[in-house]
Coordinates of C-alpha atoms in Angstrom, one line a residue:
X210 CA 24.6 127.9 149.9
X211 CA 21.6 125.7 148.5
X212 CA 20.9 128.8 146.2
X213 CA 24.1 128.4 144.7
X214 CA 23.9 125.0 143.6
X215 CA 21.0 125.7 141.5
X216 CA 22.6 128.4 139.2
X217 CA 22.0 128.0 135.7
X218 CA 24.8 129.2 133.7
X219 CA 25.3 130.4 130.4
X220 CA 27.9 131.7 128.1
X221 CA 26.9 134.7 125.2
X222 CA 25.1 137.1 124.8
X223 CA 22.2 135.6 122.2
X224 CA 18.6 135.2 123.8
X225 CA 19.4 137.5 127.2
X226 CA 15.7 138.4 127.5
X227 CA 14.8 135.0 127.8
X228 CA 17.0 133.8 130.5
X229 CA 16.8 136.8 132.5
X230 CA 12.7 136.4 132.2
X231 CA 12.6 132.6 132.8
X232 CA 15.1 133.2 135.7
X233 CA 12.7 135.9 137.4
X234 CA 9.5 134.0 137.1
X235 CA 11.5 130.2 137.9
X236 CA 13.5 132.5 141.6
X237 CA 16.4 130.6 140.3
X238 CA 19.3 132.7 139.6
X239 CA 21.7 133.1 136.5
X240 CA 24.8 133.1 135.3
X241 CA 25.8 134.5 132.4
X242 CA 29.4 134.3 130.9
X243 CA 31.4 135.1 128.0
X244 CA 29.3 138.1 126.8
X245 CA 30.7 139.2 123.4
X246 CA 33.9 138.7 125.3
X247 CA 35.7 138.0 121.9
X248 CA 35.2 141.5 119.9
X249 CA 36.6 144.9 120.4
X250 CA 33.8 146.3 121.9
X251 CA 33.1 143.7 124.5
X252 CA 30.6 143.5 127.2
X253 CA 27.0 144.2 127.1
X254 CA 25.2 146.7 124.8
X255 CA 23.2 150.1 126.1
X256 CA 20.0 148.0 125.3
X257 CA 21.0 145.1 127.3
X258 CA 21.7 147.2 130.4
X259 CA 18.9 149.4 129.6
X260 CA 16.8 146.1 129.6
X261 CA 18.7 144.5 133.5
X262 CA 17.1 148.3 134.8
X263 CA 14.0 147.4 133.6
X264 CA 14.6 144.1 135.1
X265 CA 15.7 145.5 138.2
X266 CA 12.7 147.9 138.4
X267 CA 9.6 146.0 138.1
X268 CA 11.1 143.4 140.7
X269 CA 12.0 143.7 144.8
X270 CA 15.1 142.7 146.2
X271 CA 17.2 141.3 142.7
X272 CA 21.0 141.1 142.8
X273 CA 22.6 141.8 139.9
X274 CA 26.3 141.6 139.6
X275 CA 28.1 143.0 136.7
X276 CA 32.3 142.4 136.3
X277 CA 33.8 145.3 135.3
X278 CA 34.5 144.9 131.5
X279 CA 30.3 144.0 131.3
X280 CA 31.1 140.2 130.0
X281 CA 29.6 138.2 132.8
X282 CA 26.0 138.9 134.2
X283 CA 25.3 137.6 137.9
X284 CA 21.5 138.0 138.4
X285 CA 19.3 136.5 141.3
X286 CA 15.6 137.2 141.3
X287 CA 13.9 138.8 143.6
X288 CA 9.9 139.0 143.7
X289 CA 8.0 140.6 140.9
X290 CA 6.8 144.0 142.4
X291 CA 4.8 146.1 139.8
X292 CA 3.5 149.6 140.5
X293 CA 3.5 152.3 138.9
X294 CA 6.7 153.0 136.7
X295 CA 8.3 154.6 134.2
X296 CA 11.8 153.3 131.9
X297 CA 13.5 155.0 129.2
X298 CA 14.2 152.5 126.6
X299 CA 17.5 153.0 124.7
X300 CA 16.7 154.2 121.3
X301 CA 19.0 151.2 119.3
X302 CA 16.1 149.0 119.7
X303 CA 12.2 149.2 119.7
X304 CA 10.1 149.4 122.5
X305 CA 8.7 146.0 121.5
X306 CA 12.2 144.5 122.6
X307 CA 11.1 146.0 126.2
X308 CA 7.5 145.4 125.9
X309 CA 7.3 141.5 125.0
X310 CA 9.0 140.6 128.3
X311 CA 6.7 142.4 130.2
X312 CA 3.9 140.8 128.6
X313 CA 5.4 137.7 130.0
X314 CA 5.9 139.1 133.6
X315 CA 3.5 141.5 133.9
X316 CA 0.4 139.1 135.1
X317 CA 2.3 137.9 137.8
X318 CA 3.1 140.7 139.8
X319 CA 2.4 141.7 143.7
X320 CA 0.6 145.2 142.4
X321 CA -1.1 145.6 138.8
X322 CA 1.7 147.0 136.5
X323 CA 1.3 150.7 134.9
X324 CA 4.4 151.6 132.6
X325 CA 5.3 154.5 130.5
X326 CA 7.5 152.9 128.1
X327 CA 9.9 156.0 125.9
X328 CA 11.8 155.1 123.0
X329 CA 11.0 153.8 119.1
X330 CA 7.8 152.5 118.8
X331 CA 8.1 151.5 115.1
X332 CA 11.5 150.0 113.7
X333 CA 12.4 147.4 111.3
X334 CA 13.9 145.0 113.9
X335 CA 11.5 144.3 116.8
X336 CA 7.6 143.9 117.1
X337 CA 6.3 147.3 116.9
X338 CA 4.3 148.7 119.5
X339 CA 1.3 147.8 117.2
X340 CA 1.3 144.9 116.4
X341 CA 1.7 143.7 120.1
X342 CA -1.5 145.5 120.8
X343 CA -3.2 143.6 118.3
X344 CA -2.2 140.4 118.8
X345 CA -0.4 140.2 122.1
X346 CA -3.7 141.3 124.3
X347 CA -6.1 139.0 122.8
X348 CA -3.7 136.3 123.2
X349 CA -3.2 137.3 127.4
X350 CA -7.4 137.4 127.3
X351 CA -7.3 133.8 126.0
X352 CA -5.4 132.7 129.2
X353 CA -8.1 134.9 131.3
X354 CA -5.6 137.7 131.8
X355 CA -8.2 140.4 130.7
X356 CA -10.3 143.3 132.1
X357 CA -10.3 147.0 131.7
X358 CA -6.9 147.5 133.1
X359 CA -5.5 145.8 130.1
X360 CA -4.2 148.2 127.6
X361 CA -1.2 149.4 125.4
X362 CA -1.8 153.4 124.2
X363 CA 0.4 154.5 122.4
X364 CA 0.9 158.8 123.3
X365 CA 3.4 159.1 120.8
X366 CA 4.9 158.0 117.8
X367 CA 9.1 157.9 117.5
X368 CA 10.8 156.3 114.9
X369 CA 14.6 155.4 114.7
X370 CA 17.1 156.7 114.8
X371 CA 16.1 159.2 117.9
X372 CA 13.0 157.8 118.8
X373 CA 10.5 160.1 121.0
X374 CA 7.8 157.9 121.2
X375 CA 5.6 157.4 124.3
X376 CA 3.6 154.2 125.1
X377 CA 1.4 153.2 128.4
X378 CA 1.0 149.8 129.2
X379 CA -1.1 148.4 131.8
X380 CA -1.5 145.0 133.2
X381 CA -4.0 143.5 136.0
X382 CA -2.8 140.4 138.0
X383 CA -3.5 137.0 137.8
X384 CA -3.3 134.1 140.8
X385 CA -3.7 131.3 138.4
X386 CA -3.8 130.7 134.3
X387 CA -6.4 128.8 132.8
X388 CA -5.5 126.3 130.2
X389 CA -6.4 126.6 126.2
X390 CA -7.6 123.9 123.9
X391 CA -6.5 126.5 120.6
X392 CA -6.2 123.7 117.9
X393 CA -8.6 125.4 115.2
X394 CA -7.5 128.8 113.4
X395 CA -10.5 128.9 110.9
X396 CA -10.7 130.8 108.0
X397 CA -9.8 134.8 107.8
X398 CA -13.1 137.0 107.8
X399 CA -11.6 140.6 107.9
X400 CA -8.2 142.7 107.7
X401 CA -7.6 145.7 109.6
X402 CA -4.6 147.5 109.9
X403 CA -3.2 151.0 110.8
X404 CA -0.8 153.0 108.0
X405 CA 1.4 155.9 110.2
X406 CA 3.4 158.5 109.2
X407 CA 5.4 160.8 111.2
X408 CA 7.5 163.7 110.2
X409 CA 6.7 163.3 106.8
X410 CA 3.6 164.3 104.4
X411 CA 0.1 162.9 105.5
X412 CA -0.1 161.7 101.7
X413 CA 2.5 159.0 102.9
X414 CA -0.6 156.9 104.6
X415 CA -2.6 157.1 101.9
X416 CA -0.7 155.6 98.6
X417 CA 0.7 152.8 101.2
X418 CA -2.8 151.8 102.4
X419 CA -4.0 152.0 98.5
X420 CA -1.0 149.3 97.3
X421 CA -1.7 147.3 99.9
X422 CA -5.2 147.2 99.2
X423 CA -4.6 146.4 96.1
X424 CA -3.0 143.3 96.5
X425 CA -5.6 142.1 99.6
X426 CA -8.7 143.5 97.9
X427 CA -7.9 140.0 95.5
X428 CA -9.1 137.8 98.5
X429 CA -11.6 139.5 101.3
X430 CA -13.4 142.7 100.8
X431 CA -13.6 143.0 104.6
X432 CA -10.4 145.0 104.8
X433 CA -10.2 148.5 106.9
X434 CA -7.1 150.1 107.0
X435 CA -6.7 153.3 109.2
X436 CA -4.0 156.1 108.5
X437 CA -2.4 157.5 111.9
X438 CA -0.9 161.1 111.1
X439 CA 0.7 162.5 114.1
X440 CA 2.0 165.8 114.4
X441 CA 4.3 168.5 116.4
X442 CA 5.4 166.9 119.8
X443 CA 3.5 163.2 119.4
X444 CA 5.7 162.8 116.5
X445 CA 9.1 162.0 117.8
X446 CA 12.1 163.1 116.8
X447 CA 12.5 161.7 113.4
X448 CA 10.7 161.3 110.1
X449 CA 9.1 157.7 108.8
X450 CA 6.3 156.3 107.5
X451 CA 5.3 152.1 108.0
X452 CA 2.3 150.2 108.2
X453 CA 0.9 147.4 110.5
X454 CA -1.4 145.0 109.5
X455 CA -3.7 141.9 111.3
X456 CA -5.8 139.0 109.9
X457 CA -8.5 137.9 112.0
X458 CA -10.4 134.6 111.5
X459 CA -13.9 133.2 112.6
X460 CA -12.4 131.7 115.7
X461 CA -10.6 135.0 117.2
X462 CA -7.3 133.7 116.2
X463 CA -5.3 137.0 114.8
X464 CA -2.6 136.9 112.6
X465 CA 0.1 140.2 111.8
X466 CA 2.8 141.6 109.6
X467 CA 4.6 144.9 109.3
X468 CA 6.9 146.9 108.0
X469 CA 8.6 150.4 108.8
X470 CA 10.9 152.7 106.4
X471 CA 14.3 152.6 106.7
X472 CA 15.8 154.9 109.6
X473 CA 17.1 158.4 108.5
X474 CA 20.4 158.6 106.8
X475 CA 20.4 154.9 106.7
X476 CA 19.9 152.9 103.4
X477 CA 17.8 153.5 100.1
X478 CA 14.8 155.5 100.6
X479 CA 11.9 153.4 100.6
X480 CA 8.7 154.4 98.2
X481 CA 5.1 154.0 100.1
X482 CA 3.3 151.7 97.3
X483 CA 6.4 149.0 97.6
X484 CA 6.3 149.3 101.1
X485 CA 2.4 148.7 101.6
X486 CA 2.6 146.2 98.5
X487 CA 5.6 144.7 100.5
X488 CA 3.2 144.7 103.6
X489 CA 0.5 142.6 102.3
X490 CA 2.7 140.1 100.8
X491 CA 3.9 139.4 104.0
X492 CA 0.8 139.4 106.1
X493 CA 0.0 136.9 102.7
X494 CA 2.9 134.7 103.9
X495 CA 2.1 134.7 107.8
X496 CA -1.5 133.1 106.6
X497 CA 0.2 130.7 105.1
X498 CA 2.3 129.3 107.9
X499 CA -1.0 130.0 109.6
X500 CA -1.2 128.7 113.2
X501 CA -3.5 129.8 115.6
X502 CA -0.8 131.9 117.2
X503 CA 1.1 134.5 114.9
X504 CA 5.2 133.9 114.8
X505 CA 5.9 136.8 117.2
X506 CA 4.0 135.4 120.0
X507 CA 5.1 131.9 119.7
X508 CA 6.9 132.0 122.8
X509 CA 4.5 133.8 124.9
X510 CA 1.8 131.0 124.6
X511 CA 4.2 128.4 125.0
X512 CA 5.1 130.0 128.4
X513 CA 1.7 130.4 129.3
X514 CA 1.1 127.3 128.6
X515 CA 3.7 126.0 131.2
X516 CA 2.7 128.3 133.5
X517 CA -1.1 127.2 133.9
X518 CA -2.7 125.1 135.9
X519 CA -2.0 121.1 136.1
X520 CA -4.1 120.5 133.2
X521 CA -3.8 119.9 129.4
X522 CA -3.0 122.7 127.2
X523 CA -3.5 122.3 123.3
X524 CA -2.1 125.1 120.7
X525 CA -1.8 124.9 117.0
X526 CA 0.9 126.8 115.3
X527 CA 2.9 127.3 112.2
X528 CA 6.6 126.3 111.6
X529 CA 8.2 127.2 114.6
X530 CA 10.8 130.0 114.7
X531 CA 14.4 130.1 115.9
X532 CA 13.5 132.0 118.8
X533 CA 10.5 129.8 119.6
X534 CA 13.0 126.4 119.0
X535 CA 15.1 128.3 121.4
X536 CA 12.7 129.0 124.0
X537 CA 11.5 125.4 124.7
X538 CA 15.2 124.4 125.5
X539 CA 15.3 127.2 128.2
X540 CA 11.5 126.4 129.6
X541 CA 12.7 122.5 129.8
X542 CA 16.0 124.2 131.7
X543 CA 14.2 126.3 134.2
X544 CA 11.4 124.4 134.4
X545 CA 11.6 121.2 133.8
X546 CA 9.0 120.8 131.4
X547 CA 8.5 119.4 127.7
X548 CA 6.0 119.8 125.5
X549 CA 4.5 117.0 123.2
X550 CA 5.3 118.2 119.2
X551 CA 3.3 116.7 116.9
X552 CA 3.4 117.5 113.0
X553 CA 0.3 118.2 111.3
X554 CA 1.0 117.9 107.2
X555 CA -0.6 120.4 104.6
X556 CA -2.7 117.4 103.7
X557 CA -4.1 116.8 107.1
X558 CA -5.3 120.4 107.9
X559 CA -6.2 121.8 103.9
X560 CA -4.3 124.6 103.9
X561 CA -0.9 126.8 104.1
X562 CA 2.5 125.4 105.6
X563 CA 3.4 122.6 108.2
X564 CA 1.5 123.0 111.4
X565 CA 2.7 122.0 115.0
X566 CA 0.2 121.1 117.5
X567 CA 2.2 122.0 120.8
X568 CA 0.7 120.0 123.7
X569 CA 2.0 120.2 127.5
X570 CA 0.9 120.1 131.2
X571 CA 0.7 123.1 133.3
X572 CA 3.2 123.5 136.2
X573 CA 0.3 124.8 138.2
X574 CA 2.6 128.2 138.8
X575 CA 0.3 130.4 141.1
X576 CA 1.1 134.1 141.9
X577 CA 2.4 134.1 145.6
X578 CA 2.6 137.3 145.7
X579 CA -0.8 138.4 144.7
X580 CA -2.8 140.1 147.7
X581 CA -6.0 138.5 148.0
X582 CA -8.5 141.1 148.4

């Protein structure tokens, strides 16, 4: 079989999102060995498989192959499909976990994708539900991914440990990508940000969104901060408080940190003025490495920047993350493609931390299975 010549394999379970995306959007398939196989509880966790039927749903025609004790994955990709769907996320991990791979597929389906996403919105461990709608879209718009059909809403709140929450996100197809020249971030001309609190007293929102002010208030007086108090059923199922907040320059580039209380039963309780003080610091820190891309969405320009058109992409961005260092080695495996690092020092560009101008050449990746109408 020619297929099988081409089968990338793998052993562990670290970075299963990315492989299993690369491998849908690259048709070649995967192998995927050794999954935990070493502990007592081997095999692949409820999120994992909760994130293969995901997989499995907003695709046509995938194989997937499981051995019996869940340590090797088999998967062939079939065509990305789209539609109108709806997945229950499993509640041990956010909905971000879910929702950043979609961002990845979604523009390159047959149909316009429409998902009802239920499960954590807000947790400590993936990008919340917020921050990808404040940094994620504008990013896809940049590419020319935009229109009205673009949207994350989020119906309800659910923070861990039993999650509830309820998200919609929609997505319009693209044939083609156009390629970015993003080299200048510019300097920060406003704050906004959104202080929630579910389950507990609406007073939570407030003394967060005063400490953080406190500490921003020092640099911009352009800051808005909005609290989000849902009650009864938009809720979720159980109590929490957190805050998400985004930097915006003078050339669109947006920049975001947040932080959620610890789940219940789980930890020290967390008081709201260290935890919006806490907040600020960090959106503080994600200026400084600066960048015209924020760390959580490293990896989603960088792939649509290989997946534009045969032309020269350009994208500034702070140190690079583990995950992002990661995902280069697995676009040069499944696509052949590498990207041209170059180091820009403190000195060079004024402000903040090292800088990486990430450079690269479309593959010219065009949407097949797009209709034209």
């Amino acid at each position: 079989m020619a297929g099988e010549a081409q089968c990338l394999s793998y052993a562990g379970c670290n970075f299963l999102r990315q492989r299993l995306v690369l491998a849908t959007l690259s048709g070649r398939p995967l192998k995927i060995r050794k999954i935990r196989a070493k502990e007592e509880d081997p095999g692949l966790r409820d999120f994992e498989a909760s994130f293969i039927r995901l997989i499995d749903k907003v695709t046509n025609g995938s194989r997937i192959e499981i051995n019996q004790t869940g340590t090797t994955l088999y998967y062939q990709p079939g065509l990305l499909y789209g539609g109108s769907l709806e997945h229950d996320c499993s509640p041990s991990r956010g909905i971000g976990y879910y929702l950043e791979s979609l961002l990845c597929l979604a523009p390159f389906m047959k149909h316009p994708l429409k998902i009802v996403l239920r499960g954590v919105t807000n947790d400590q461990v993936d990008p919340s539900v917020d921050v990808l709608k404040a940094t994620a879209l504008p990013l896809l718009k940049k590419f020319g991914i935009d229109g009205e059909n673009l949207e994350i809403k989020i119906n309800r709140r659910g923070m861990p440990p039993k999650g509830g929450g309820e998200i919609l996100f929609a997505c319009p197809v693209r044939k083609t990508l156009q390629p970015v020249q993003f080299t200048d971030p510019g300097k920060i001309k406003r704050i906004r940000g959104t202080a929630f609190s579910v389950r507990v007293s609406p007073q939570m929102a407030n003394r967060m969104v005063e400490s953080a002010r406190g500490i921003l208030n020092k640099f911009l007086p352009d800051i808005y901060i909005c609290t989000d108090h849902m009650k009864g059923v938009s809720s979720g199922k159980s109590p929490g408080f957190g805050m998400c907040l985004t930097a915006e320059t003078i050339n669109g580039t947006i920049l975001s940190a947040e932080l959620a209380s610890n789940p219940q039963g789980q930890g020290a309780a967390v008081l709201p003025e260290e935890l919006g003080q806490n907040c600020a610091k960090l959106l503080l820190e994600e200026i400084y490495r600066g960048g015209c891309v924020d760390s959580t969405n490293q990896s989603l320009a960088l792939l649509l920047m290989t997946l534009g058109q045969r032309d020269v992409s350009k994208v500034l961005l702070g140190p690079l993350s583990p995950y992002t260092i990661e995902f280069l080695r697995h676009l040069r495996s499944f696509f052949q493609i590498m990207f041209k690092i170059e180091t820009k020092t403190p000195e060079e560009e004024h402000v903040g931390g090292e800088k990486v101008l990430m450079t690269c050449v479309g593959i010219g990746f065009s949407n097949l299975s797009k209709t034209i109408r």
